[in-house]
CSV table of C-alpha atoms and ligand atoms in Angstrom, one decimal:
chain,number,residue,atom,x,y,z
A,9,MET,CA,-14.0,-6.7,-20.1
A,10,PRO,CA,-10.3,-6.5,-20.7
A,11,ASN,CA,-9.5,-4.2,-23.7
A,12,SER,CA,-8.1,-5.8,-26.8
A,13,GLN,CA,-4.5,-4.6,-26.1
A,14,SER,CA,-4.7,-6.3,-22.7
A,15,GLU,CA,-5.9,-9.5,-24.3
A,16,MET,CA,-3.1,-9.5,-26.8
A,17,GLU,CA,-0.5,-8.9,-24.0
A,18,LEU,CA,-1.9,-11.7,-21.9
A,19,GLN,CA,-2.0,-14.1,-24.9
A,20,SER,CA,1.6,-13.3,-25.8
A,21,GLN,CA,2.5,-14.1,-22.2
A,22,GLN,CA,0.6,-17.4,-22.2
A,23,ASP,CA,3.3,-19.2,-24.3
A,24,PHE,CA,5.9,-18.2,-21.8
A,25,VAL,CA,3.8,-19.4,-18.9
A,26,ASP,CA,3.6,-22.8,-20.5
A,27,GLN,CA,7.3,-22.9,-21.3
A,28,VAL,CA,8.4,-21.9,-17.8
A,29,ARG,CA,6.2,-24.6,-16.4
A,30,GLU,CA,7.9,-27.2,-18.5
A,31,ILE,CA,11.4,-26.0,-17.8
A,32,MET,CA,10.7,-25.8,-14.0
A,33,ALA,CA,9.3,-29.3,-14.0
A,34,VAL,CA,12.7,-30.6,-15.0
A,35,ARG,CA,15.0,-28.1,-13.4
A,36,ALA,CA,13.5,-27.4,-10.0
A,37,ALA,CA,14.8,-29.0,-6.8
A,38,HIS,CA,11.2,-29.5,-5.7
A,39,GLN,CA,8.0,-30.6,-7.3
A,40,PRO,CA,6.0,-28.4,-7.5
A,41,PRO,CA,8.8,-25.8,-7.8
A,42,LEU,CA,8.9,-23.4,-4.8
A,43,ALA,CA,8.9,-19.6,-4.9
A,44,HIS,CA,9.7,-17.2,-2.1
A,45,VAL,CA,8.2,-13.8,-2.7
A,46,TRP,CA,9.0,-11.1,-0.2
A,47,THR,CA,7.2,-7.7,-0.3
A,48,TYR,CA,8.5,-4.4,1.1
A,49,GLY,CA,6.6,-1.2,1.4
A,50,CYS,CA,3.1,-0.1,0.7
A,51,GLN,CA,-0.2,-1.9,-0.2
A,52,GLN,CA,0.4,-1.1,-3.9
A,53,ASN,CA,3.4,-3.3,-3.7
A,54,VAL,CA,1.4,-6.0,-1.9
A,55,ALA,CA,-1.1,-5.8,-4.7
A,56,ASP,CA,1.6,-6.1,-7.4
A,57,SER,CA,3.1,-9.1,-5.5
A,58,GLN,CA,-0.3,-10.8,-5.5
A,59,LYS,CA,-0.3,-10.5,-9.3
A,60,ILE,CA,3.2,-11.9,-9.6
A,61,LYS,CA,2.2,-14.7,-7.3
A,62,GLY,CA,-0.9,-15.3,-9.5
A,63,MET,CA,1.4,-15.7,-12.5
A,64,LEU,CA,3.8,-17.9,-10.6
A,65,GLN,CA,0.9,-20.1,-9.6
A,66,GLU,CA,-0.1,-20.4,-13.3
A,67,MET,CA,3.5,-21.4,-14.0
A,68,GLY,CA,3.1,-24.3,-11.6
A,69,PHE,CA,4.8,-22.8,-8.5
A,70,ASP,CA,3.9,-23.3,-4.9
A,71,PHE,CA,5.2,-20.9,-2.2
A,72,THR,CA,7.5,-21.1,0.7
A,73,ASP,CA,8.4,-18.7,3.5
A,74,SER,CA,12.0,-19.9,3.4
A,75,PRO,CA,14.5,-18.6,0.8
A,76,ASP,CA,16.7,-21.5,1.7
A,77,GLU,CA,14.4,-24.0,0.0
A,78,ALA,CA,13.1,-21.9,-2.8
A,79,ASP,CA,13.8,-22.5,-6.5
A,80,PHE,CA,12.9,-18.8,-7.3
A,81,ILE,CA,13.4,-15.9,-4.9
A,82,LEU,CA,11.8,-12.5,-5.6
A,83,PHE,CA,12.1,-9.3,-3.5
A,84,ASN,CA,9.5,-6.7,-4.4
A,85,THR,CA,11.2,-3.5,-3.2
A,86,CYS,CA,10.3,-0.1,-1.8
A,87,ALA,CA,12.1,3.2,-2.4
A,88,VAL,CA,10.1,5.6,-0.3
A,89,ARG,CA,12.7,5.9,2.5
A,90,GLU,CA,16.4,5.1,2.8
A,91,HIS,CA,15.8,2.7,5.6
A,92,ALA,CA,13.6,0.4,3.4
A,93,GLU,CA,16.4,0.4,0.8
A,94,ASP,CA,19.1,-0.4,3.3
A,95,ARG,CA,17.1,-3.4,4.4
A,96,VAL,CA,16.7,-4.7,0.8
A,97,PHE,CA,20.5,-4.4,0.2
A,98,GLY,CA,21.2,-6.2,3.5
A,99,ASN,CA,18.7,-9.0,2.7
A,100,VAL,CA,20.0,-9.4,-0.9
A,101,GLY,CA,23.5,-9.6,0.5
A,102,ALA,CA,22.4,-12.4,2.7
A,103,LEU,CA,21.2,-14.4,-0.3
A,104,LYS,CA,24.7,-14.8,-1.6
A,105,HIS,CA,25.2,-18.0,0.4
A,106,VAL,CA,21.9,-19.4,-0.9
A,107,LYS,CA,23.2,-19.0,-4.5
A,108,THR,CA,26.6,-20.5,-3.6
A,109,ARG,CA,25.0,-23.6,-2.1
A,110,ARG,CA,22.4,-24.0,-4.8
A,111,PRO,CA,23.5,-22.3,-8.0
A,112,SER,CA,20.3,-23.3,-9.8
A,113,VAL,CA,18.2,-20.9,-7.7
A,114,ILE,CA,17.0,-17.8,-9.6
A,115,ILE,CA,17.2,-14.6,-7.6
A,116,ALA,CA,15.1,-11.7,-8.8
A,117,LEU,CA,14.4,-8.1,-7.7
A,118,CYS,CA,11.5,-5.8,-8.8
A,119,GLY,CA,9.6,-2.8,-7.5
A,120,CYS,CA,10.1,0.9,-7.0
A,121,MET,CA,13.8,0.7,-5.9
A,122,MET,CA,14.8,-0.9,-9.2
A,123,GLN,CA,13.3,2.0,-11.1
A,124,GLN,CA,16.2,4.2,-9.9
A,125,PRO,CA,19.1,3.9,-12.3
A,126,GLN,CA,21.8,4.2,-9.6
A,127,VAL,CA,20.2,1.3,-7.7
A,128,ALA,CA,20.0,-0.9,-10.8
A,129,ASP,CA,23.7,-0.1,-11.5
A,130,ARG,CA,24.7,-1.1,-8.0
A,131,ILE,CA,22.8,-4.4,-8.4
A,132,ARG,CA,24.5,-5.0,-11.7
A,133,LYS,CA,28.0,-4.4,-10.3
A,134,SER,CA,27.9,-5.6,-6.7
A,135,PHE,CA,25.3,-8.4,-6.7
A,136,PRO,CA,26.3,-10.7,-9.7
A,137,TYR,CA,24.2,-13.5,-8.4
A,138,VAL,CA,21.0,-11.6,-8.9
A,139,SER,CA,19.9,-12.8,-12.3
A,140,MET,CA,16.7,-10.9,-12.9
A,141,VAL,CA,15.7,-7.2,-12.3
A,142,PHE,CA,12.5,-5.7,-13.5
A,143,GLY,CA,10.6,-2.4,-13.0
A,144,THR,CA,7.1,-1.4,-12.0
A,145,HIS,CA,5.9,-1.0,-15.6
A,146,VAL,CA,6.5,-4.5,-16.9
A,147,ILE,CA,5.0,-6.7,-14.2
A,148,HIS,CA,2.6,-8.2,-16.8
A,149,ARG,CA,5.6,-9.4,-18.8
A,150,PHE,CA,6.9,-11.4,-15.8
A,151,PRO,CA,6.5,-14.8,-17.5
A,152,GLU,CA,8.5,-13.7,-20.5
A,153,LEU,CA,11.3,-12.2,-18.3
A,154,LEU,CA,11.5,-15.3,-16.2
A,155,PHE,CA,11.7,-17.4,-19.4
A,156,GLU,CA,14.6,-15.2,-20.6
A,157,ALA,CA,16.4,-15.6,-17.2
A,158,LEU,CA,16.0,-19.4,-17.4
A,159,THR,CA,17.1,-19.8,-21.0
A,160,GLY,CA,19.0,-16.8,-22.2
A,161,GLY,CA,22.3,-17.5,-20.5
A,162,LYS,CA,22.6,-13.9,-19.3
A,163,ARG,CA,21.2,-11.6,-16.6
A,164,VAL,CA,17.9,-9.9,-17.4
A,165,PHE,CA,17.5,-6.2,-16.7
A,166,GLU,CA,14.1,-4.8,-17.9
A,167,LEU,CA,13.7,-1.3,-16.6
A,168,PRO,CA,11.8,0.9,-19.0
A,169,ASP,CA,11.1,4.3,-17.4
A,170,ARG,CA,7.8,4.7,-19.3
A,171,GLN,CA,4.6,2.9,-18.5
A,172,GLY,CA,2.4,1.5,-21.2
A,173,GLU,CA,-1.4,0.8,-21.1
A,174,ILE,CA,-2.8,-0.8,-18.0
A,175,VAL,CA,-3.0,-4.5,-18.6
A,176,GLU,CA,-6.3,-6.0,-17.3
A,177,GLY,CA,-7.0,-9.6,-16.5
A,178,LEU,CA,-3.8,-10.7,-14.8
A,179,PRO,CA,-4.4,-13.6,-12.3
A,180,VAL,CA,-4.2,-12.5,-8.6
A,181,MET,CA,-3.3,-14.7,-5.7
A,182,ARG,CA,-4.9,-13.2,-2.6
A,183,GLU,CA,-3.6,-14.3,0.8
A,184,SER,CA,-6.9,-13.7,2.5
A,185,ASP,CA,-10.3,-14.9,1.5
A,186,PHE,CA,-12.2,-12.0,3.2
A,187,LYS,CA,-9.9,-8.9,2.8
A,188,ALA,CA,-8.8,-7.7,-0.6
A,189,TRP,CA,-6.7,-4.9,-2.1
A,190,LEU,CA,-8.2,-3.5,-5.3
A,191,PRO,CA,-5.9,-1.1,-7.3
A,192,ILE,CA,-8.0,1.5,-9.1
A,193,MET,CA,-5.1,3.7,-10.4
A,194,TYR,CA,-1.4,3.6,-10.8
A,195,GLY,CA,1.3,6.3,-10.6
A,196,CYS,CA,1.3,9.8,-9.2
A,197,ASP,CA,1.4,13.3,-10.7
A,198,ASN,CA,1.8,15.3,-7.6
A,199,PHE,CA,5.6,15.6,-7.2
A,200,CYS,CA,5.6,16.4,-3.5
A,201,SER,CA,9.2,17.7,-3.2
A,202,TYR,CA,10.4,14.9,-0.8
A,203,CYS,CA,8.8,12.0,-2.6
A,204,ILE,CA,10.4,9.5,-5.1
A,205,VAL,CA,7.1,7.8,-6.0
A,206,PRO,CA,6.2,9.9,-9.1
A,207,TYR,CA,9.7,9.1,-10.5
A,208,VAL,CA,9.5,5.3,-10.0
A,209,ARG,CA,5.8,4.7,-10.5
A,210,GLY,CA,5.2,7.0,-13.5
A,211,ARG,CA,2.2,9.2,-14.4
A,212,GLU,CA,-1.3,8.8,-13.0
A,213,ARG,CA,-3.5,6.4,-15.0
A,214,SER,CA,-6.8,5.0,-13.9
A,215,ARG,CA,-8.4,1.7,-14.6
A,216,SER,CA,-11.8,2.0,-16.3
A,217,SER,CA,-14.7,2.1,-13.8
A,218,ASP,CA,-16.2,-1.1,-15.4
A,219,ALA,CA,-13.0,-3.0,-14.7
A,220,VAL,CA,-12.9,-1.8,-11.1
A,221,VAL,CA,-16.6,-2.4,-10.5
A,222,ASN,CA,-16.5,-5.9,-12.1
A,223,GLU,CA,-13.5,-6.9,-9.9
A,224,ALA,CA,-15.3,-5.6,-6.9
A,225,LYS,CA,-18.4,-7.6,-7.8
A,226,GLU,CA,-16.3,-10.7,-8.2
A,227,LEU,CA,-14.8,-10.1,-4.8
A,228,VAL,CA,-18.1,-9.7,-3.2
A,229,LYS,CA,-19.4,-12.8,-4.9
A,230,ALA,CA,-16.4,-14.7,-3.6
A,231,GLY,CA,-17.3,-13.6,-0.1
A,232,TYR,CA,-14.8,-10.8,0.5
A,233,LYS,CA,-16.0,-8.5,3.4
A,234,ASP,CA,-13.3,-5.8,3.3
A,235,ILE,CA,-12.2,-4.2,0.1
A,236,THR,CA,-9.6,-1.5,0.0
A,237,LEU,CA,-9.4,0.6,-3.2
A,238,LEU,CA,-5.8,1.6,-3.8
A,239,GLY,CA,-4.0,4.5,-5.5
A,240,GLN,CA,-1.3,7.0,-4.6
A,241,ASN,CA,-4.0,9.6,-4.8
A,242,VAL,CA,-7.5,8.0,-5.2
A,243,ASN,CA,-9.1,11.5,-5.3
A,244,SER,CA,-7.8,12.1,-8.8
A,245,TYR,CA,-9.3,8.8,-10.0
A,246,GLY,CA,-10.8,9.1,-13.5
A,247,LYS,CA,-8.6,11.9,-14.9
A,248,GLY,CA,-7.6,11.1,-18.4
A,249,LEU,CA,-10.2,8.4,-18.9
A,250,PRO,CA,-12.4,8.5,-22.0
A,251,GLU,CA,-15.4,8.2,-19.6
A,252,GLN,CA,-16.7,11.0,-17.3
A,253,VAL,CA,-16.1,9.5,-13.9
A,254,ASN,CA,-14.6,10.7,-10.6
A,255,PHE,CA,-13.7,8.9,-7.4
A,256,ALA,CA,-17.0,9.8,-5.7
A,257,ASP,CA,-18.9,8.2,-8.7
A,258,LEU,CA,-16.8,5.1,-8.4
A,259,LEU,CA,-17.5,4.8,-4.6
A,260,GLU,CA,-21.2,5.2,-5.2
A,261,ARG,CA,-21.2,2.4,-7.9
A,262,ILE,CA,-19.3,0.0,-5.7
A,263,ASN,CA,-21.5,0.9,-2.8
A,264,GLN,CA,-24.5,-0.2,-4.9
A,265,ILE,CA,-23.2,-3.8,-5.3
A,266,PRO,CA,-25.5,-6.0,-3.3
A,267,GLY,CA,-23.9,-7.7,-0.3
A,268,ASP,CA,-22.6,-7.1,3.2
A,269,PHE,CA,-19.1,-5.7,2.9
A,270,ARG,CA,-16.9,-2.7,3.7
A,271,ILE,CA,-15.2,-0.4,1.3
A,272,ARG,CA,-12.0,1.3,2.3
A,273,PHE,CA,-9.6,3.4,0.2
A,274,MET,CA,-6.2,5.0,0.4
A,275,THR,CA,-4.5,7.4,-0.1
A,276,SER,CA,-6.4,10.7,-0.3
A,277,HIS,CA,-4.6,13.9,-1.0
A,278,PRO,CA,-6.2,16.7,0.9
A,279,LYS,CA,-5.9,19.1,-2.1
A,280,ASP,CA,-8.2,16.8,-4.1
A,281,ALA,CA,-10.6,15.6,-1.3
A,282,THR,CA,-13.8,17.3,-2.3
A,283,HIS,CA,-17.0,18.0,-0.4
A,284,GLU,CA,-18.7,15.8,-3.0
A,285,LEU,CA,-16.5,12.9,-1.9
A,286,ILE,CA,-17.2,13.5,1.8
A,287,ASP,CA,-21.0,13.8,1.0
A,288,THR,CA,-20.8,10.5,-0.9
A,289,MET,CA,-18.9,8.8,1.9
A,290,SER,CA,-21.5,9.9,4.4
A,291,ARG,CA,-24.4,8.7,2.2
A,292,CYS,CA,-22.8,5.3,1.3
A,293,ASP,CA,-23.5,2.8,4.1
A,294,LYS,CA,-20.8,0.3,3.0
A,295,VAL,CA,-18.0,2.9,2.9
A,296,ALA,CA,-16.0,2.5,6.1
A,297,ARG,CA,-16.0,5.3,8.7
A,298,HIS,CA,-12.3,5.7,8.2
A,299,LEU,CA,-10.4,8.4,6.2
A,300,HIS,CA,-6.7,8.3,5.7
A,301,LEU,CA,-5.9,12.0,4.9
A,302,PRO,CA,-2.1,12.6,5.1
A,303,PHE,CA,-1.3,16.2,6.1
A,304,GLN,CA,2.5,15.7,6.4
A,305,SER,CA,3.1,19.1,8.2
A,306,GLY,CA,1.0,21.6,10.1
A,307,ASN,CA,3.1,24.6,9.0
A,308,ASP,CA,2.3,26.6,5.9
A,309,GLN,CA,5.9,27.3,4.9
A,310,ILE,CA,6.8,23.7,5.2
A,311,LEU,CA,3.7,22.7,3.3
A,312,LYS,CA,4.7,25.1,0.5
A,313,ALA,CA,8.2,23.7,0.4
A,314,MET,CA,6.8,20.2,0.3
A,315,ASN,CA,4.7,21.3,-2.8
A,316,ARG,CA,1.5,20.1,-1.2
A,317,HIS,CA,-0.9,22.8,-2.5
A,318,TYR,CA,-3.0,23.3,0.6
A,319,THR,CA,-2.6,25.3,3.8
A,320,ARG,CA,-3.0,24.3,7.4
A,321,GLN,CA,-6.3,26.2,7.5
A,322,GLN,CA,-7.6,24.5,4.4
A,323,TYR,CA,-6.8,21.1,5.9
A,324,LEU,CA,-8.5,22.0,9.2
A,325,ASP,CA,-11.6,23.3,7.3
A,326,LEU,CA,-11.7,20.0,5.4
A,327,VAL,CA,-11.5,18.1,8.6
A,328,SER,CA,-14.3,20.2,10.2
A,329,TYR,CA,-16.5,19.4,7.2
A,330,VAL,CA,-15.7,15.6,7.4
A,331,LYS,CA,-16.5,15.6,11.2
A,332,GLU,CA,-19.7,17.5,10.6
A,333,LYS,CA,-20.9,15.1,7.9
A,334,ILE,CA,-19.6,11.9,9.4
A,335,PRO,CA,-19.4,12.4,13.2
A,336,ASP,CA,-18.2,8.8,13.9
A,337,ILE,CA,-15.3,9.2,11.4
A,338,CYS,CA,-11.8,7.9,12.4
A,339,LEU,CA,-9.1,10.0,10.8
A,340,THR,CA,-5.6,8.8,10.2
A,341,SER,CA,-2.6,10.6,8.7
A,342,ASP,CA,1.0,10.5,7.5
A,343,ILE,CA,3.4,13.0,9.0
A,344,ILE,CA,7.0,13.8,8.0
A,345,VAL,CA,9.1,15.2,10.9
A,346,GLY,CA,12.3,17.1,10.1
A,347,PHE,CA,11.8,18.2,6.5
A,348,PRO,CA,14.9,20.1,5.3
A,349,GLY,CA,15.1,23.4,7.1
A,350,GLU,CA,12.2,22.7,9.4
A,351,THR,CA,12.6,24.4,12.8
A,352,TYR,CA,11.3,23.3,16.1
A,353,GLU,CA,8.8,26.1,16.1
A,354,GLN,CA,7.5,24.9,12.7
A,355,PHE,CA,7.3,21.3,14.1
A,356,LEU,CA,5.2,22.7,16.9
A,357,ASP,CA,2.6,23.6,14.4
A,358,THR,CA,2.4,20.0,13.4
A,359,LEU,CA,2.0,19.0,17.0
A,360,ASP,CA,-0.7,21.5,17.5
A,361,LEU,CA,-2.6,20.3,14.4
A,362,VAL,CA,-2.4,16.7,15.8
A,363,ARG,CA,-3.9,18.0,19.1
A,364,GLN,CA,-6.7,19.8,17.3
A,365,VAL,CA,-7.8,17.0,14.9
A,366,GLU,CA,-7.4,14.1,17.3
A,367,PHE,CA,-6.5,11.4,14.8
A,368,SER,CA,-7.2,7.7,15.7
A,369,SER,CA,-3.7,6.8,14.6
A,370,LEU,CA,-0.7,8.2,12.8
A,371,TYR,CA,2.0,7.0,10.5
A,372,THR,CA,5.0,9.1,11.3
A,373,PHE,CA,8.3,9.3,9.5
A,374,ILE,CA,11.6,11.2,9.9
A,375,TYR,CA,12.4,12.9,6.6
A,376,SER,CA,14.6,10.7,4.5
A,377,PRO,CA,16.5,12.3,1.5
A,378,ARG,CA,15.7,10.7,-1.8
A,379,GLY,CA,18.2,11.3,-4.6
A,380,GLY,CA,16.7,13.1,-7.6
A,381,THR,CA,13.9,14.8,-5.6
A,382,PRO,CA,14.0,18.7,-5.1
A,383,ALA,CA,14.0,18.4,-1.3
A,384,ALA,CA,17.2,16.3,-1.3
A,385,LYS,CA,19.0,19.4,-2.6
A,386,LEU,CA,17.9,21.6,0.3
A,387,PRO,CA,20.1,22.4,3.3
A,388,ASP,CA,19.2,20.1,6.2
A,389,PRO,CA,21.0,21.4,9.3
A,390,VAL,CA,19.0,19.7,12.0
A,391,PRO,CA,20.8,16.5,13.2
A,392,HIS,CA,18.9,13.2,13.0
A,393,GLU,CA,19.0,12.7,16.8
A,394,GLU,CA,17.2,16.0,17.3
A,395,LYS,CA,14.5,15.0,14.7
A,396,ALA,CA,14.1,11.7,16.5
A,397,GLY,CA,13.5,13.7,19.7
A,398,TRP,CA,10.7,15.7,18.0
A,399,LEU,CA,9.2,12.5,16.7
A,400,ASN,CA,9.1,11.1,20.2
A,401,GLU,CA,7.4,14.2,21.4
A,402,LEU,CA,4.8,13.7,18.6
A,403,LEU,CA,4.3,10.0,19.5
A,404,LYS,CA,3.7,10.8,23.1
A,405,VAL,CA,1.1,13.4,22.3
A,406,GLN,CA,-0.6,11.0,19.9
A,407,GLU,CA,-0.5,8.2,22.5
A,408,GLY,CA,-2.5,10.4,24.9
A,409,ILE,CA,-5.0,11.2,22.2
A,410,ALA,CA,-5.5,7.6,21.1
A,411,ALA,CA,-5.9,6.5,24.7
A,412,LYS,CA,-8.5,9.2,25.3
A,413,ARG,CA,-10.4,8.2,22.1
A,414,SER,CA,-10.3,4.6,23.0
A,415,ALA,CA,-11.5,5.1,26.6
A,416,GLY,CA,-14.4,7.1,25.1
A,417,MET,CA,-15.6,3.9,23.4
A,418,VAL,CA,-15.8,1.8,26.5
A,419,GLY,CA,-19.4,0.8,27.1
A,420,SER,CA,-20.4,0.9,23.4
A,421,THR,CA,-21.2,-2.0,21.1
A,422,VAL,CA,-19.3,-2.0,17.8
A,423,ARG,CA,-19.5,-4.1,14.6
A,424,VAL,CA,-16.2,-5.9,14.1
A,425,LEU,CA,-14.9,-8.0,11.2
A,426,CYS,CA,-13.1,-10.9,12.8
A,427,GLU,CA,-9.6,-11.1,11.2
A,428,GLU,CA,-7.1,-13.3,13.1
A,429,MET,CA,-6.3,-15.0,16.3
A,430,GLY,CA,-3.9,-13.0,18.4
A,431,LYS,CA,-0.9,-14.6,20.2
A,432,ASN,CA,-2.8,-14.5,23.5
A,433,GLY,CA,-5.6,-16.7,22.0
A,434,GLU,CA,-7.9,-13.7,21.5
A,435,MET,CA,-9.8,-12.9,18.4
A,436,CYS,CA,-8.5,-9.7,16.7
A,437,GLY,CA,-10.9,-7.7,14.6
A,438,ARG,CA,-11.4,-4.2,13.2
A,439,THR,CA,-14.2,-1.8,13.4
A,440,SER,CA,-15.5,0.2,10.5
A,441,GLY,CA,-13.2,3.0,11.7
A,442,ASN,CA,-10.2,0.5,11.5
A,443,ILE,CA,-9.8,0.4,15.2
A,444,ILE,CA,-8.4,-3.0,16.5
A,445,VAL,CA,-10.6,-4.9,18.9
A,446,GLY,CA,-9.5,-7.9,20.9
A,447,PHE,CA,-12.1,-10.3,22.5
A,448,PRO,CA,-12.4,-14.0,23.4
A,449,GLY,CA,-13.3,-15.9,20.3
A,450,LYS,CA,-12.5,-18.9,18.1
A,451,SER,CA,-10.7,-19.2,14.8
A,452,GLU,CA,-14.0,-20.4,13.1
A,453,MET,CA,-15.2,-16.8,13.4
A,454,ILE,CA,-12.5,-15.4,11.1
A,455,GLY,CA,-14.0,-13.6,8.1
A,456,ARG,CA,-17.3,-12.9,9.8
A,457,PHE,CA,-18.9,-9.8,11.3
A,458,ALA,CA,-19.5,-9.8,15.0
A,459,GLN,CA,-21.2,-7.4,17.5
A,460,VAL,CA,-18.7,-6.7,20.3
A,461,HIS,CA,-19.3,-4.9,23.6
A,462,ILE,CA,-16.3,-2.8,24.5
A,463,THR,CA,-15.3,-3.3,28.2
A,464,SER,CA,-11.9,-1.7,28.4
A,465,SER,CA,-9.2,0.0,26.4
A,466,LEU,CA,-5.4,-0.1,26.2
A,467,ASN,CA,-3.9,2.9,24.3
A,468,TRP,CA,-5.3,2.4,20.8
A,469,ILE,CA,-6.6,-1.1,21.2
A,470,LEU,CA,-10.1,-1.9,22.5
A,471,LYS,CA,-11.0,-5.0,24.5
A,472,GLY,CA,-14.5,-6.5,24.6
A,473,GLU,CA,-16.9,-9.3,24.8
A,474,LEU,CA,-18.8,-11.0,22.0
A,475,VAL,CA,-22.4,-10.0,21.9
A,476,GLU,CA,-23.4,-11.8,18.7
A,477,LEU,CA,-21.8,-13.4,15.8
A,478,GLU,CA,-23.5,-12.4,12.6
A,479,ASP,CA,-24.1,-14.9,9.8
B,764,LIG,N1,11.0,10.8,3.8
B,764,LIG,C1,10.1,10.5,4.8
B,764,LIG,N2,8.9,10.1,4.6
B,764,LIG,C2,8.4,10.1,3.3
B,764,LIG,N3,7.2,9.7,2.8
B,764,LIG,C3,7.3,9.8,1.5
B,764,LIG,N4,8.5,10.2,1.1
B,764,LIG,C4,9.3,10.4,2.2
B,764,LIG,C5,10.6,10.8,2.5
B,764,LIG,N5,11.4,11.1,1.5
B,764,LIG,C6,6.1,9.4,3.6
B,764,LIG,C7,4.9,10.4,3.4
B,764,LIG,C8,4.0,9.5,2.6
B,764,LIG,C9,4.2,8.1,3.2
B,764,LIG,C10,3.7,7.0,2.3
B,764,LIG,O1,5.6,8.1,3.3
B,764,LIG,O2,4.4,10.7,4.7
B,764,LIG,O3,2.6,10.0,2.8
B,765,LIG,FE1,4.4,10.9,-3.0
B,765,LIG,FE2,2.9,13.1,-2.8
B,765,LIG,FE3,2.4,11.3,-4.8
B,765,LIG,FE4,1.9,10.7,-2.2
B,765,LIG,S1,0.9,12.4,-3.4
B,765,LIG,S2,2.9,9.4,-3.7
B,765,LIG,S3,3.5,11.8,-1.1
B,765,LIG,S4,4.3,12.6,-4.6
């Protein structure tokens, strides 16, 4: 049940929903009015965009992939690396001609990037055709903000740096009818020294376990087969809630929901991944055999400078425990190469850890300085090209590991959720461990589980033949 504050917030927005619908019915170039929503960055942003799209739908909008024909354009931005920010600035610049040609279009920006004051200032000064900017803490007030932008005669900048209560009950427009993102908490309290997220997403706050479990039940009832629980650090779920609940308890409760579906979650911080969590994973048959456990660096000094609160050995011990309890686990990780002051020798510790653990895949990043974080003040003498060379070395090692792991699966039969038709006319699905499997199939199979016999492997992708389509 939504709490009373949520209900009040939602009710106060309903008036704006109705008014925007009326305004757009007169003003829009198309009927229904068209919105173009583009999402940068992580799954949390994708989940936020799905809420904004849900609200747009309530306001009578339909959606278009083309900014050129949209009545409303929104970029939901990411601040985690400079490259992501540069792309946003480039793409916002390209919208200038759209506004010149069709002055009635409303251009809006939201998301993590906007929570940085220097970015909001730059938008204010250099991009006058952007008429609406709002931060991560006021998504639930989107109808009100859009109403202001349409009627107030001035640009709307709504960027409070403090979050309020979690607002439950917002509509969600999901793109898929079998795969869903389910946010269980927002914000981050960890302040890893390189990371901007705690500054732009605010402090950790968890949704009540009833709210999460009820949403999961609705998803299962609606036929969803793959539900990913989202949070910057799901392992600290429950802290600060009036109820006594932790992430392992939550997993257990969702696992008890009747139905045939998979539960995934991300991201887990190694310092908070407990044996209780691993034991729960191994016991719960619906929890996917996949654990995303970012270690960032394999060197203790760098881990300390990153403020990660675990050592290389502690990470390796945790991985040993996971492998012992869940032998078919597929581990994935995030790695930062070239943290300020990192030497080649220290990087070799990362490489060595990658060899030891044998991850199924990796998300690798060259360090990107983020203004306002402690790491951005550290001397960073190694040139970018050299870091790129280290990254290449890492990718080569990982390619070999993934190829070896994949080859080891040839001859086995795996359960795959059929997800989409590939360009080559093959069905693409994923195993419980999140490994991609391609096999001859038809689009009618999408959203169903299938047994697939693996016949060959290609780096990290498996190829196979359908044994049986489940019902
Ligand atoms: N530079 C490079 N990578 C970063 N990440 C977070 N901040 C930075 C940064 N400043 C990476 C981390 C994190 C992932 C989501 O993004 O590896 O786990
Ligand atoms: Fe950033 Fe660290 Fe929080 Fe992840 S845990 S969002 S890397 S501060």
